[in-house]
Short mmCIF file of C-alpha atoms in Angstrom, two decimals:
data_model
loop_
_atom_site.label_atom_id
_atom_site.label_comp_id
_atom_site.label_asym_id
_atom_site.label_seq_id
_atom_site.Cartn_x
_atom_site.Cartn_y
_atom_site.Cartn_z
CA UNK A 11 187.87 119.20 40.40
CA UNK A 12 189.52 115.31 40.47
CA UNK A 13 192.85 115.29 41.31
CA UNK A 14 193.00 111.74 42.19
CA UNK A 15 192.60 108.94 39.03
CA UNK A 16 191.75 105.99 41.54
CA UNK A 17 190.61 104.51 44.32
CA UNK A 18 191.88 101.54 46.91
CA UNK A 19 189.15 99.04 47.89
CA UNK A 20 190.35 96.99 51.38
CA UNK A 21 188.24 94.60 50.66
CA UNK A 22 186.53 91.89 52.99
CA UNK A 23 189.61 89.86 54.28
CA UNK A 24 193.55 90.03 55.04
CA UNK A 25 194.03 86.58 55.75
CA UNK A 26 195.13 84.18 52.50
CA UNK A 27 193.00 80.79 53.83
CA UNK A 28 189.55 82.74 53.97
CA UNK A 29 190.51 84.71 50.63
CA UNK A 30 190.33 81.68 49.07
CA UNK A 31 187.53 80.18 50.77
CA UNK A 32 185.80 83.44 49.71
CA UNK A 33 186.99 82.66 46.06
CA UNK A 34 185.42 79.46 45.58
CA UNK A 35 182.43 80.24 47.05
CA UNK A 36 181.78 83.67 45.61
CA UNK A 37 182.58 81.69 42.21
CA UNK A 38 180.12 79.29 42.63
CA UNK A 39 177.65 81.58 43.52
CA UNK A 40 177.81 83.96 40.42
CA UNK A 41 177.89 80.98 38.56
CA UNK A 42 174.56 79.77 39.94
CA UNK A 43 173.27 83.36 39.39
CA UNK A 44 174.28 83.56 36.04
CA UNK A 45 172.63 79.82 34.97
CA UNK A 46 169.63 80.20 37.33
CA UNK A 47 168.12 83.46 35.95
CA UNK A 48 168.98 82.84 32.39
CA UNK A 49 167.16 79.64 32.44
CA UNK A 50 164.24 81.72 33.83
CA UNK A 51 164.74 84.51 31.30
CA UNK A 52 164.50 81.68 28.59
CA UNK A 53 162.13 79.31 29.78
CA UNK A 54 159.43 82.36 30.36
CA UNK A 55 160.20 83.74 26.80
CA UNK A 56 159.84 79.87 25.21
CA UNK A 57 157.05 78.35 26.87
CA UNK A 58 154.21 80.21 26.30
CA UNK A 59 151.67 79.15 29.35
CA UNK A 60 154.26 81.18 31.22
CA UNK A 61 152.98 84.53 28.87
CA UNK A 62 150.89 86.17 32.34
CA UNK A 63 152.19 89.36 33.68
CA UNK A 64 153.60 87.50 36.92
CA UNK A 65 156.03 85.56 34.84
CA UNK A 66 156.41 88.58 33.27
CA UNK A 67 157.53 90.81 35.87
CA UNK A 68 159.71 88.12 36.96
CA UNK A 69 161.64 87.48 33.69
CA UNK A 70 162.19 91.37 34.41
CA UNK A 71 163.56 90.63 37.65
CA UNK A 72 166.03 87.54 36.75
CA UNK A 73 167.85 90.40 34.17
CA UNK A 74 167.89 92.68 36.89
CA UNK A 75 169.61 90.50 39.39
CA UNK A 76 172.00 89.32 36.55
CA UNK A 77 172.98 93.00 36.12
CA UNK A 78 173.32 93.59 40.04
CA UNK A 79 175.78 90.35 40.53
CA UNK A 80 177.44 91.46 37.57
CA UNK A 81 178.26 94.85 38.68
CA UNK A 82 180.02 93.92 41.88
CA UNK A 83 181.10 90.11 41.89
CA UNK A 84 183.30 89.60 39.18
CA UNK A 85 185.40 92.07 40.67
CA UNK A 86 185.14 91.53 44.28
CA UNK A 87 186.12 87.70 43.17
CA UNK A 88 189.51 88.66 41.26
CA UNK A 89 190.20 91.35 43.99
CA UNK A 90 190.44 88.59 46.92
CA UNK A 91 193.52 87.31 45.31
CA UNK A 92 194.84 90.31 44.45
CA UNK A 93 197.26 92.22 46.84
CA UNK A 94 196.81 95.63 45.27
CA UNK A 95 192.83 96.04 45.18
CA UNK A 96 192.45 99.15 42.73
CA UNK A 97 190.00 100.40 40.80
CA UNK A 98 189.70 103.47 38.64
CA UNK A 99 188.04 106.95 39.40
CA UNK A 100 186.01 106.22 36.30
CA UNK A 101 184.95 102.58 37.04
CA UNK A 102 184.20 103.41 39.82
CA UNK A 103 181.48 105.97 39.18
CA UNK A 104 180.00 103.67 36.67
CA UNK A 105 179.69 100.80 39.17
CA UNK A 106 178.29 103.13 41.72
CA UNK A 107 175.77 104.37 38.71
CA UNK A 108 174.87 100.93 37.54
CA UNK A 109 173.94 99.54 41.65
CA UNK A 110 172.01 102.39 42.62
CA UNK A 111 170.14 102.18 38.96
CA UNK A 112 169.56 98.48 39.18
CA UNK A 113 168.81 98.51 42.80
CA UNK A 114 165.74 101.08 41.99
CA UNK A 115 164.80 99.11 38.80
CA UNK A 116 164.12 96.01 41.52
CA UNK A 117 162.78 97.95 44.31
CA UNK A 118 160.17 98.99 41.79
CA UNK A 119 159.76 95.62 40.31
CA UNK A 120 159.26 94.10 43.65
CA UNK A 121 156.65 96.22 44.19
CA UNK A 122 154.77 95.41 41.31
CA UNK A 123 155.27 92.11 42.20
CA UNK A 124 153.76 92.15 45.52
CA UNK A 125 150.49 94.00 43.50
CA UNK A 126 150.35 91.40 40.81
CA UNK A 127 150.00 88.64 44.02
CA UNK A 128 148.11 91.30 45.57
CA UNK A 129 145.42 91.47 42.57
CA UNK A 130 145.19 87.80 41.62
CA UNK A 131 144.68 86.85 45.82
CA UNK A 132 141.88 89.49 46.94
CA UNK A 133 140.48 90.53 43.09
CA UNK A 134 141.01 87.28 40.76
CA UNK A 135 137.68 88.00 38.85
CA UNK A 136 139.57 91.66 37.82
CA UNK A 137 143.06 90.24 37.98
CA UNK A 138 143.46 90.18 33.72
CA UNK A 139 141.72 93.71 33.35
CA UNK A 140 144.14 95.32 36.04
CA UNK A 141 147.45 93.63 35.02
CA UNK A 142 146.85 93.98 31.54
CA UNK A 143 149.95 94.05 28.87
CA UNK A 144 150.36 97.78 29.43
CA UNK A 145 150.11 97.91 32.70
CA UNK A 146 152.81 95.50 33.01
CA UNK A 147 155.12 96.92 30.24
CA UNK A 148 154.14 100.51 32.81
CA UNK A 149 155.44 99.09 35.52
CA UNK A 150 158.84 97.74 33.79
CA UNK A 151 159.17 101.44 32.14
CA UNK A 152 158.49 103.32 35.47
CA UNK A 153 161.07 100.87 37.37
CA UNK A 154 164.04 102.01 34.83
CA UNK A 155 162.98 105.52 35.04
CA UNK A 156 163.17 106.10 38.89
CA UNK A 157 166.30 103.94 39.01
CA UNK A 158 167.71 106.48 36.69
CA UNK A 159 166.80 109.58 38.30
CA UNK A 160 167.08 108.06 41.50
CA UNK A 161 170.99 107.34 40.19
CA UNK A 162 170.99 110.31 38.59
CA UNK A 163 169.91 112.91 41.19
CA UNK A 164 172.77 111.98 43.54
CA UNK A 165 175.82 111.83 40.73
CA UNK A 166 175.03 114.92 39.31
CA UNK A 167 176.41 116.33 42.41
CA UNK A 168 178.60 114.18 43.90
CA UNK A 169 181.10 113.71 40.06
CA UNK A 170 181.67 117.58 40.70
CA UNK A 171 182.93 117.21 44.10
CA UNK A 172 186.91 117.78 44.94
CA UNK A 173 189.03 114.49 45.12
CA UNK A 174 192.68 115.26 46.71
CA UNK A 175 193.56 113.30 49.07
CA UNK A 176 192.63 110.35 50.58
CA UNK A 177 191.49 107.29 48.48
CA UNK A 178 191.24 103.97 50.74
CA UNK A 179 187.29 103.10 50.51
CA UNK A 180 186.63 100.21 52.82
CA UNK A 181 184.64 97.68 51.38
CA UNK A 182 185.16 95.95 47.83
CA UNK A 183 182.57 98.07 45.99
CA UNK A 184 182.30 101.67 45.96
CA UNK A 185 179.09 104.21 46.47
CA UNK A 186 178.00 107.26 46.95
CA UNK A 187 177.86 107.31 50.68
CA UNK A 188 182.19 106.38 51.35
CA UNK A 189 183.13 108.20 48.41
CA UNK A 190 181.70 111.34 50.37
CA UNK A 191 183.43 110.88 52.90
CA UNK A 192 187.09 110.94 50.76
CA UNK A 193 185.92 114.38 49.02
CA UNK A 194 187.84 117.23 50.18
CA UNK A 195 184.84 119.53 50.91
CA UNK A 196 182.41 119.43 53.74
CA UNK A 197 180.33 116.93 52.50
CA UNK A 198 177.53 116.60 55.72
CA UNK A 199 174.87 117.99 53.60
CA UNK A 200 175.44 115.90 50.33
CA UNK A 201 176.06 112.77 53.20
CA UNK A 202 172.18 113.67 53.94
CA UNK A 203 170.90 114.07 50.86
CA UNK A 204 171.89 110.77 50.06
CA UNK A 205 170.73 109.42 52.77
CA UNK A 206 167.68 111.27 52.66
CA UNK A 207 167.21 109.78 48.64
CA UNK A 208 168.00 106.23 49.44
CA UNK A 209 166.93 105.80 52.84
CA UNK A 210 163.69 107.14 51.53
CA UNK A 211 163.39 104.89 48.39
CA UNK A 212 164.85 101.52 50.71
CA UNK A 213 162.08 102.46 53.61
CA UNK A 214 159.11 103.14 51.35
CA UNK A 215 159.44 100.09 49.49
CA UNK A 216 159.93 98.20 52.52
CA UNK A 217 156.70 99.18 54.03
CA UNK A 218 154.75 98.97 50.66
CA UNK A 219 155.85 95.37 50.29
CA UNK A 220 155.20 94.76 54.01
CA UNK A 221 151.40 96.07 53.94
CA UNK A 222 150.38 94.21 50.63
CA UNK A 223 151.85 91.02 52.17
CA UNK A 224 149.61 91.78 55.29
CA UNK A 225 146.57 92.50 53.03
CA UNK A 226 146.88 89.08 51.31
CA UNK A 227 147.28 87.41 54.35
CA UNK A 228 144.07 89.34 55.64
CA UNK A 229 142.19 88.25 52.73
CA UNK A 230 143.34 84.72 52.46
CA UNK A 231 142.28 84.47 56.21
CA UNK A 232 139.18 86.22 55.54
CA UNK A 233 138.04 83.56 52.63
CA UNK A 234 136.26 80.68 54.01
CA UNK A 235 138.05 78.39 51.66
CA UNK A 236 141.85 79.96 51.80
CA UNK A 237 144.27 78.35 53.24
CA UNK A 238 146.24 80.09 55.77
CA UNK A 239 149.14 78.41 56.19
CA UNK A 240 150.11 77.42 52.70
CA UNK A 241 149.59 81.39 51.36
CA UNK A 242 151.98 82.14 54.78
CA UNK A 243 154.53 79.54 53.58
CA UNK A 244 154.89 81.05 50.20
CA UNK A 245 154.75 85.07 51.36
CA UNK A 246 157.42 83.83 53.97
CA UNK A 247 160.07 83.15 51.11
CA UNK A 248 159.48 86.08 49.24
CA UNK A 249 159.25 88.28 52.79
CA UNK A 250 163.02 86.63 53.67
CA UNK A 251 163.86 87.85 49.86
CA UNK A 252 162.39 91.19 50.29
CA UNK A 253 164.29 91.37 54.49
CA UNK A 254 167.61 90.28 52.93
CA UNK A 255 167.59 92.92 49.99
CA UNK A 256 166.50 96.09 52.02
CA UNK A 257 167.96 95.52 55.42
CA UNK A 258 172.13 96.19 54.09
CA UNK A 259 170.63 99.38 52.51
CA UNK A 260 168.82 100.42 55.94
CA UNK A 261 172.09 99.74 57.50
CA UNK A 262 173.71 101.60 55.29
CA UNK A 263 170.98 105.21 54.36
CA UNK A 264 169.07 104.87 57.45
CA UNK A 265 170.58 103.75 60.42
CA UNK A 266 172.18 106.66 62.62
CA UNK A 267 175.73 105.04 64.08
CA UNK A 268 178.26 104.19 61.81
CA UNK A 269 178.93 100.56 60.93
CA UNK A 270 180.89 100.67 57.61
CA UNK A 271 182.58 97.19 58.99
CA UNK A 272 179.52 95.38 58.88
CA UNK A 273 177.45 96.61 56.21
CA UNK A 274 180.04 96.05 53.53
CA UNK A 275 179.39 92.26 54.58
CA UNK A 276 175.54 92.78 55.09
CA UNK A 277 175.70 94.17 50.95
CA UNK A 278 176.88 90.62 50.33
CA UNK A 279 173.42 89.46 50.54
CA UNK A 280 172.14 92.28 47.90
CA UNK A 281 174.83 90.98 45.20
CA UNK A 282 175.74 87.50 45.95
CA UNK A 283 172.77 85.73 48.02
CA UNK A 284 169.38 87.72 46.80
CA UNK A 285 170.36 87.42 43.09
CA UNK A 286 170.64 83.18 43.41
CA UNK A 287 167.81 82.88 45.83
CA UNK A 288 165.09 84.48 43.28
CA UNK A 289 165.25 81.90 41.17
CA UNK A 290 165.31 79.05 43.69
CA UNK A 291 162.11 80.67 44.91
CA UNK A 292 160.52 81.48 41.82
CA UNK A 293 161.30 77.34 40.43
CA UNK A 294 161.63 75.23 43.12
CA UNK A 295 158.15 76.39 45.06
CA UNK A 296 156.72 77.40 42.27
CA UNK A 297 154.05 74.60 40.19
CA UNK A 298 153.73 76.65 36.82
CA UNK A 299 157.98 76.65 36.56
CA UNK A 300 157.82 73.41 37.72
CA UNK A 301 155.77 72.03 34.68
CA UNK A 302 157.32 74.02 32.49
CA UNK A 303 159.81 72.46 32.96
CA UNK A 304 158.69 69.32 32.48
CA UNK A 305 157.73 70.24 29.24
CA UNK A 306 160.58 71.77 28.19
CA UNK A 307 162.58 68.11 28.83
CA UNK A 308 159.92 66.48 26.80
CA UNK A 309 160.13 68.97 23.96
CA UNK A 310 163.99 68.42 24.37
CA UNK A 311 163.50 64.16 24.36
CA UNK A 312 160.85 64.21 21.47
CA UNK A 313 163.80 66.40 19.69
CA UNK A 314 166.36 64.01 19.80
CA UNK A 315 164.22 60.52 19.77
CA UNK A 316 160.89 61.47 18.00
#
């Protein structure tokens, strides 16, 4: 039973100068999301030296961050000038289905990730018979599948529960775990299941990404010819990616005392920061994009001049 059609985000600010500070930034951030993984997205389906399951699984990951920005910072970015910060009982249970989706989707994908590094570090002789075409295309199909029951399994339940009364959610996007809290019903147990469901899904990927960073580092160190330092240097920037991405939803499923007033800002990094910093990763350190690139101006220059 709904009784109420909408909710009232407050947002991340009250005062006018850092609402539009917030703007412009926020602005130019999505905009640097949107161009950076859609140039990654293309350049790994046109060049075709970039055909390996890594590139892959990160072509994967660029659409996935595209969808998570999308979800969230369009809104949050016409909301900061807006007195009135509203947003439907409806839209809002599709926004909350589309982040916890996407955000299993690249949990998963991150995972296979770290395995694809994993298998081409400490088993390169195997590395093309274990990440084969279907094992990849696996991977990407078992990613959307337990981001949709992982979405699933907790708005079953929580669609059904009694809305009466109050509506004010603070933070500018809505989920499962605040819109709980406004049901009018005891909701402590369905509070733990989702905790229980997210928590578990943000902790277990943290550790699995964790170990095979540590086991790559092992064997790197282990090989008389690897070189420490540089493999370090690289796992570092995908280990800040990984720390920024799962620490808001610790914060959030996990950790015991309540901080709703600083994880709505820690979530920032999840929509706004994570999304743009994939692709600086994944291009700027990375030689393969780097070349591609490269060839993709000359292909553009023998176009125009050839």
């Amino acid at each position: 039973m709904t009784l109420i059609s909408e909710f009232v985000l407050l947002g991340l600010s009250t005062s006018w100068e850092t609402k539009v500070f917030l703007t412009v930034t926020f602005s130019l951030l999505y905009l640097g999301i949107i161009l950076g993984n859609l140039f990654i997205l293309f350049l790994v389906i046109l060049d075709a030296h970039l055909h390996s399951p890594m590139y892959f699984l990160l072509a994967n990951l660029s659409l996935i961050d595209l969808g998570v920005a999308s979800t969230t910072v369009p809104k949050m970015i016409t909301d900061l000038l807006n007195e009135y910060k509203i947003i439907s009982f409806q839209g809002c249970m599709t926004q909350i289905c589309f982040i916890h989706i996407l955000g299993g989707v690249e949990m998963v994908l991150l995972i296979a990730m770290a395995f694809d590094r994993y298998t081409a570090i400490c088993k390169p002789l195997r590395y093309m018979n274990i990440m084969n075409p279907k094992i990849c295309v696996s991977f990407v199909v078992t990613a959307w599948v337990t981001g949709v029951i992982h979405a699933m399994s907790q708005f079953s339940f929580v669609i059904n529960l009694p809305f009466c009364g109050p509506k004010k959610i603070d933070s500018f996007f809505g989920d499962f775990s605040r819109i709980i809290k406004l049901a009018c019903t005891d909701g402590y147990k369905f509070e733990f299941i989702i905790a229980a469901n997210s928590g578990f899904m943000s902790m277990g990927t943290f550790f699995l990404l964790i170990l095979s960073y540590a086991f790559i580092l092992v064997t790197v160190w282990k090989s008389s010819s690897g070189n420490l330092s540089k493999a370090f240097v690289t796992l570092s920037a995908h280990i800040t990616v990984v720390v920024l991405f799962i620490t808001p939803c610790v914060f959030l499923y996990v950790w015991p005392f309540p901080t709703s007033s600083l994880d709505k800002y820690l979530f920032i990094f999840d929509f706004a920061i994570t999304p743009i910093l994939n692709p600086a990763i994944y291009t700027l350190r990375n030689k393969d994009m780097k070349i591609a690139i490269k060839r993709l101006n000359k292909r553009q220059y023998c176009v125009r001049f050839c």
